[in-house]
Short mmCIF file of C-alpha atoms in Angstrom, two decimals:
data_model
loop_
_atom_site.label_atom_id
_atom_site.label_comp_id
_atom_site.label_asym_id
_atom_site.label_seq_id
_atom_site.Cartn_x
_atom_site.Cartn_y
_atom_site.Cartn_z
CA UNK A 15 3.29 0.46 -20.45
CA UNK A 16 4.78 -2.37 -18.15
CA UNK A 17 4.20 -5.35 -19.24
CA UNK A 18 4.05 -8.77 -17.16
CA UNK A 19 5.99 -11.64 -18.41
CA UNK A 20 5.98 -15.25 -16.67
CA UNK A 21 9.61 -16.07 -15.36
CA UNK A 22 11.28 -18.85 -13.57
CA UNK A 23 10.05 -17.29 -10.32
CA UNK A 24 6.76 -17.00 -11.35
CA UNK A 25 5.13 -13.29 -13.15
CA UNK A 26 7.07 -10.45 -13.14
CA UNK A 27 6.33 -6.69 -14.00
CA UNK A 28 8.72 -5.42 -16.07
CA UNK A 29 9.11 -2.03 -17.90
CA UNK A 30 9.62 -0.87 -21.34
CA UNK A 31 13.50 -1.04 -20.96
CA UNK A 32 13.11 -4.32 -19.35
CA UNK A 33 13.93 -3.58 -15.38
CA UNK A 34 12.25 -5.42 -13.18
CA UNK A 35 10.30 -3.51 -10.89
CA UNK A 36 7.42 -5.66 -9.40
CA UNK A 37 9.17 -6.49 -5.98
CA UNK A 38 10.57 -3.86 -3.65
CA UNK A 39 14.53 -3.42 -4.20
CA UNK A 40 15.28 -3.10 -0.24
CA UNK A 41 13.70 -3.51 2.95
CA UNK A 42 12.46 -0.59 4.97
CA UNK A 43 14.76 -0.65 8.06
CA UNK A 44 13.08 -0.06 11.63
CA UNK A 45 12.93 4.07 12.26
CA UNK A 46 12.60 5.27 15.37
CA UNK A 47 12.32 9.20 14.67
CA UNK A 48 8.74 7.98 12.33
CA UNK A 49 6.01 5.79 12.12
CA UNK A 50 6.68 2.52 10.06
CA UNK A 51 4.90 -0.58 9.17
CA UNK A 52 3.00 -3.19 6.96
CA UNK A 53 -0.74 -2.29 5.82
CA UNK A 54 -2.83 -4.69 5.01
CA UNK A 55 -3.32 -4.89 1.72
CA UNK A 56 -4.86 -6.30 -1.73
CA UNK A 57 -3.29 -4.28 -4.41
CA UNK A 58 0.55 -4.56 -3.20
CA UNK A 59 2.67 -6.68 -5.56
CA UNK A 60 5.20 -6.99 -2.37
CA UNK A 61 4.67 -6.15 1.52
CA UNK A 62 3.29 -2.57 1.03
CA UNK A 63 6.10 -1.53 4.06
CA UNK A 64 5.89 2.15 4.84
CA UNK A 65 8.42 4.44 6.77
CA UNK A 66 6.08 7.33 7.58
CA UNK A 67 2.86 8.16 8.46
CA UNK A 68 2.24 10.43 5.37
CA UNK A 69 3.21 7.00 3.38
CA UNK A 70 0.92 4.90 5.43
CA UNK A 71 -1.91 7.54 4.05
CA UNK A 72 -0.89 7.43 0.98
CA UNK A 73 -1.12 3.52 0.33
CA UNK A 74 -4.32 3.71 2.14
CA UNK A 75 -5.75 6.23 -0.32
CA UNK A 76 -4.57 4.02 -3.18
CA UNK A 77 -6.43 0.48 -1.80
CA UNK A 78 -9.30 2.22 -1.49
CA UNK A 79 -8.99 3.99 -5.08
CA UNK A 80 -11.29 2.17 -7.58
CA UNK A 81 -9.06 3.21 -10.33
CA UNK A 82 -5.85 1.78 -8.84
CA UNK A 83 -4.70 -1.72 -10.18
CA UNK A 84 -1.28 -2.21 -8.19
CA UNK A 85 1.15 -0.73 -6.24
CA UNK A 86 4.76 -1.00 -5.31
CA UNK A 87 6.85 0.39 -2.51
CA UNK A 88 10.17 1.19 -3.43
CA UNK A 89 10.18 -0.47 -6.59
CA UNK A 90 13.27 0.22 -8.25
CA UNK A 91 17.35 1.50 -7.56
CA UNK A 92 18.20 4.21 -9.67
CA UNK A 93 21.98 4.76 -10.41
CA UNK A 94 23.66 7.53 -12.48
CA UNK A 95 27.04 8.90 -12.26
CA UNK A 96 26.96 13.03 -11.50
CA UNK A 97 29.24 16.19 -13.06
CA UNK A 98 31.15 15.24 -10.41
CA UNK A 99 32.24 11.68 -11.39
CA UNK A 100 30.30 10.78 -8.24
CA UNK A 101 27.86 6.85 -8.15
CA UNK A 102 24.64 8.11 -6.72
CA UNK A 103 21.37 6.12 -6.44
CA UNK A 104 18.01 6.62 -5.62
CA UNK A 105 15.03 4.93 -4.45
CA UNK A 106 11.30 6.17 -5.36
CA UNK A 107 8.81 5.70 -2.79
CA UNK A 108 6.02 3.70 -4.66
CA UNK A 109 5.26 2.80 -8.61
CA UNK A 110 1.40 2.89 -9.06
CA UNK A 111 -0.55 1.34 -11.87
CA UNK A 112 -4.21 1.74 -13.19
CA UNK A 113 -6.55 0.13 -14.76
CA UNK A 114 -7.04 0.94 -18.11
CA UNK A 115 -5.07 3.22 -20.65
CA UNK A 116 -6.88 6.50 -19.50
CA UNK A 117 -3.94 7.05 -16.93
CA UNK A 118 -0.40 6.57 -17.13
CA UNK A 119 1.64 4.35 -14.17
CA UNK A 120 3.13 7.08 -12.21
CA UNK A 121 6.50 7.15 -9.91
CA UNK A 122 5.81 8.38 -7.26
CA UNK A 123 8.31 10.27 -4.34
CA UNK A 124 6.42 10.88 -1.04
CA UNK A 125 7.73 13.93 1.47
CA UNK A 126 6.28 16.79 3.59
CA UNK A 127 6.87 19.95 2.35
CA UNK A 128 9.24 21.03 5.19
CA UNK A 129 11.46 18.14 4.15
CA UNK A 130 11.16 19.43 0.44
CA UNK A 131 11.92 22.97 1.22
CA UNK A 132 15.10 21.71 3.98
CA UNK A 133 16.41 19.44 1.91
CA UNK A 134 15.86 20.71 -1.27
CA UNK A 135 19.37 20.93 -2.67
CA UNK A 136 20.02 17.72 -1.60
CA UNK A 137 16.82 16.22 -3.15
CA UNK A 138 16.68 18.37 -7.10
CA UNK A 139 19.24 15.90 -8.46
CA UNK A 140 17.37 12.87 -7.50
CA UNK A 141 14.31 14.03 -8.19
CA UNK A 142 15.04 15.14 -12.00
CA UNK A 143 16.62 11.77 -12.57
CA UNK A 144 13.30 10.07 -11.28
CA UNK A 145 11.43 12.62 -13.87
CA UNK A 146 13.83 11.29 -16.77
CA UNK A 147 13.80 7.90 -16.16
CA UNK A 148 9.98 8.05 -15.61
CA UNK A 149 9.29 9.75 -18.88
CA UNK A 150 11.42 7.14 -20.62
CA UNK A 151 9.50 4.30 -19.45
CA UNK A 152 6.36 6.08 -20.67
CA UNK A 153 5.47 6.76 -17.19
CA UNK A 154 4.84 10.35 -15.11
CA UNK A 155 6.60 11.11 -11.80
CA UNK A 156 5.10 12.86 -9.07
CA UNK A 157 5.73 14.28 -6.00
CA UNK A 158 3.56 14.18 -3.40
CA UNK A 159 3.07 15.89 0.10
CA UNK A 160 0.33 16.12 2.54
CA UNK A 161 -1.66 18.86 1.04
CA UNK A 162 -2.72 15.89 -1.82
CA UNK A 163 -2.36 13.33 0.33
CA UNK A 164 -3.89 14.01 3.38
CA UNK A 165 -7.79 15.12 2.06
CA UNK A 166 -11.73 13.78 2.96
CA UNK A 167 -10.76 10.54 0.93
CA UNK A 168 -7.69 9.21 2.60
CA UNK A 169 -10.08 10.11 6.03
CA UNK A 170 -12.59 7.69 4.82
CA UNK A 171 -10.11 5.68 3.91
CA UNK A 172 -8.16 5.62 6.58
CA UNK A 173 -11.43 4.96 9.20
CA UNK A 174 -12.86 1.65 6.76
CA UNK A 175 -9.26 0.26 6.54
CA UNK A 176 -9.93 -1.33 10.11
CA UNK A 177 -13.22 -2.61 9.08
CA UNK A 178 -12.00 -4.29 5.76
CA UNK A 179 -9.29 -6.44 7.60
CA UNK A 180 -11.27 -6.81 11.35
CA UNK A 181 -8.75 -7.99 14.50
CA UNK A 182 -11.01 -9.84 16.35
CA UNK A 183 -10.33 -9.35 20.49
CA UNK A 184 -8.27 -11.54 22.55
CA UNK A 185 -11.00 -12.77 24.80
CA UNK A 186 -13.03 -13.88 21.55
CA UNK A 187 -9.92 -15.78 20.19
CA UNK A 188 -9.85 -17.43 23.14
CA UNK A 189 -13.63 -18.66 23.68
CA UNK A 190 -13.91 -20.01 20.26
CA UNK A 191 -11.11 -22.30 20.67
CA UNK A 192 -12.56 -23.24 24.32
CA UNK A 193 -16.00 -24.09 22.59
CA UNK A 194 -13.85 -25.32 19.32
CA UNK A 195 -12.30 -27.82 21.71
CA UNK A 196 -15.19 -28.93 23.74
CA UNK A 197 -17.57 -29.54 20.63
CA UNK A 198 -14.82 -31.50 18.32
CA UNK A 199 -17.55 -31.13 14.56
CA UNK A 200 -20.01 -28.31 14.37
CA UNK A 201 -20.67 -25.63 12.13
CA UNK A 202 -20.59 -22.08 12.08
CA UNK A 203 -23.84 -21.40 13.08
CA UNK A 204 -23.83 -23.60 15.76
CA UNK A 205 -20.42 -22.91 17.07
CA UNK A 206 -21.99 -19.08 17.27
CA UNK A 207 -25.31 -20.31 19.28
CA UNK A 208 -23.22 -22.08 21.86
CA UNK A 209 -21.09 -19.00 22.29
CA UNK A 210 -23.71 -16.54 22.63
CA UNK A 211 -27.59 -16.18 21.94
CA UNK A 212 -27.77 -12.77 21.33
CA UNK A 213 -28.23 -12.16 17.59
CA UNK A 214 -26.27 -8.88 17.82
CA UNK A 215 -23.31 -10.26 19.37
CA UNK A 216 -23.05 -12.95 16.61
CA UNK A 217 -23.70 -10.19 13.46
CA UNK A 218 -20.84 -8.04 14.63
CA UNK A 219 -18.46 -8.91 11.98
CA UNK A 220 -21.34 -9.33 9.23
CA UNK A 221 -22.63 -5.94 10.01
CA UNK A 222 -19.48 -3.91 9.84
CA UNK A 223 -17.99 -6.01 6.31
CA UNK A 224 -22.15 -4.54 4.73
CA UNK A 225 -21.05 -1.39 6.17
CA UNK A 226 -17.71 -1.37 4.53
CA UNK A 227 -18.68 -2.18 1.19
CA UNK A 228 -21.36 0.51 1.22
CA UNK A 229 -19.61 2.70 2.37
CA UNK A 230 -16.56 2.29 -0.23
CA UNK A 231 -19.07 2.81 -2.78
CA UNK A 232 -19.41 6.46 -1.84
CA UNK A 233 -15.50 7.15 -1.81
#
């Protein structure tokens, strides 16, 4: 099990053989051919960065997964040397752990089954070295596409993400500092009353944050 140890830099997960694999090794470079990004999130030891949409559902699925306990994207480099004499290296998408013993951390490589079935050849050798190193850390590795991915959870997921985290508009930004500036001390509730006296208007944000967390009870 990985086990977290307090360092100079602070606490850092670490694994069985000692790597370090609570931050992300690299940074996820802009990609223009894909969707990439930052979700906001609770459970991500580092900036849970994502390079494609099927990623972006898949670290939804896990904030919203009661049994998750952390997650990292791109946790770790792996290097071996191949029949060839060849350096190779490769990167797994995202390390997840759980709460509990029940279930094992698992390494996880994200990918659409086109890309599996194009790039297959290219892919085996990595893959099978993410299986071994996995399995000697006491972990599992899995690979994931969007038939697991992509089900009814990661859609309810996906819709109360934007309720958990609300972007208030512009135009709201801006009137609250107006009325911020013009009143100098006040309080919440009266900083609301000045800005508007309808009741619904000012339980906006309250009633969608009840919403979410009844909702998430029925994921």
């Amino acid at each position: 099990m990985p086990v977290l140890l307090e360092t100079e830099s602070g606490f850092t997960l670490f694994g069985e053989t000692g790597l370090e694999i609570r931050k992300s090794v690299r940074i996820i470079p802009k990609n223009y051919r894909s969707v990439t990004g930052i979700i906001a999130s609770k459970k991500s030891s580092d900036e849970a960065r994502y390079e494609s949409s099927l990623e972006r559902d898949l670290l939804t699925s896990l904030e919203f997964n009661a049994q998750v306990k952390s997650y990292t994207v791109q946790p770790i480099m792996l290097e071996w040397i191949d029949d060839s004499g060849q350096k190779r290296t490769y990167t797994p998408d995202v390390f997840i752990e759980y709460k509990g013993a029940a279930e094992k951390p698992k390494l996880v490589e994200v990918k659409y089954r086109e890309d599996l079935k194009k790039n297959w050849a290219e892919l085996k050798p990595k893959l099978k070295q993410a299986k071994k190193f996995a399995k000697e850390q006491g972990w599992i590795f899995k690979i994931l596409t969007e038939n697991e991915i992509r089900n009814d959870f990661n859609e309810n997921a996906r819709f109360l993400l934007g309720y958990r985290y609300p972007i208030p508009e512009i135009e709201l930004i801006t009137t609250l500092d107006d009325e911020l500036q013009k009143l100098k001390y006040t309080t919440p509730k009266q900083l609301l009353a000045t800005i508007s006296q309808d009741q619904w208007e000012q339980a906006q944000y309250q009633r969608w944050s009840h919403m979410f967390e009844q909702l998430k009870a029925y994921l």
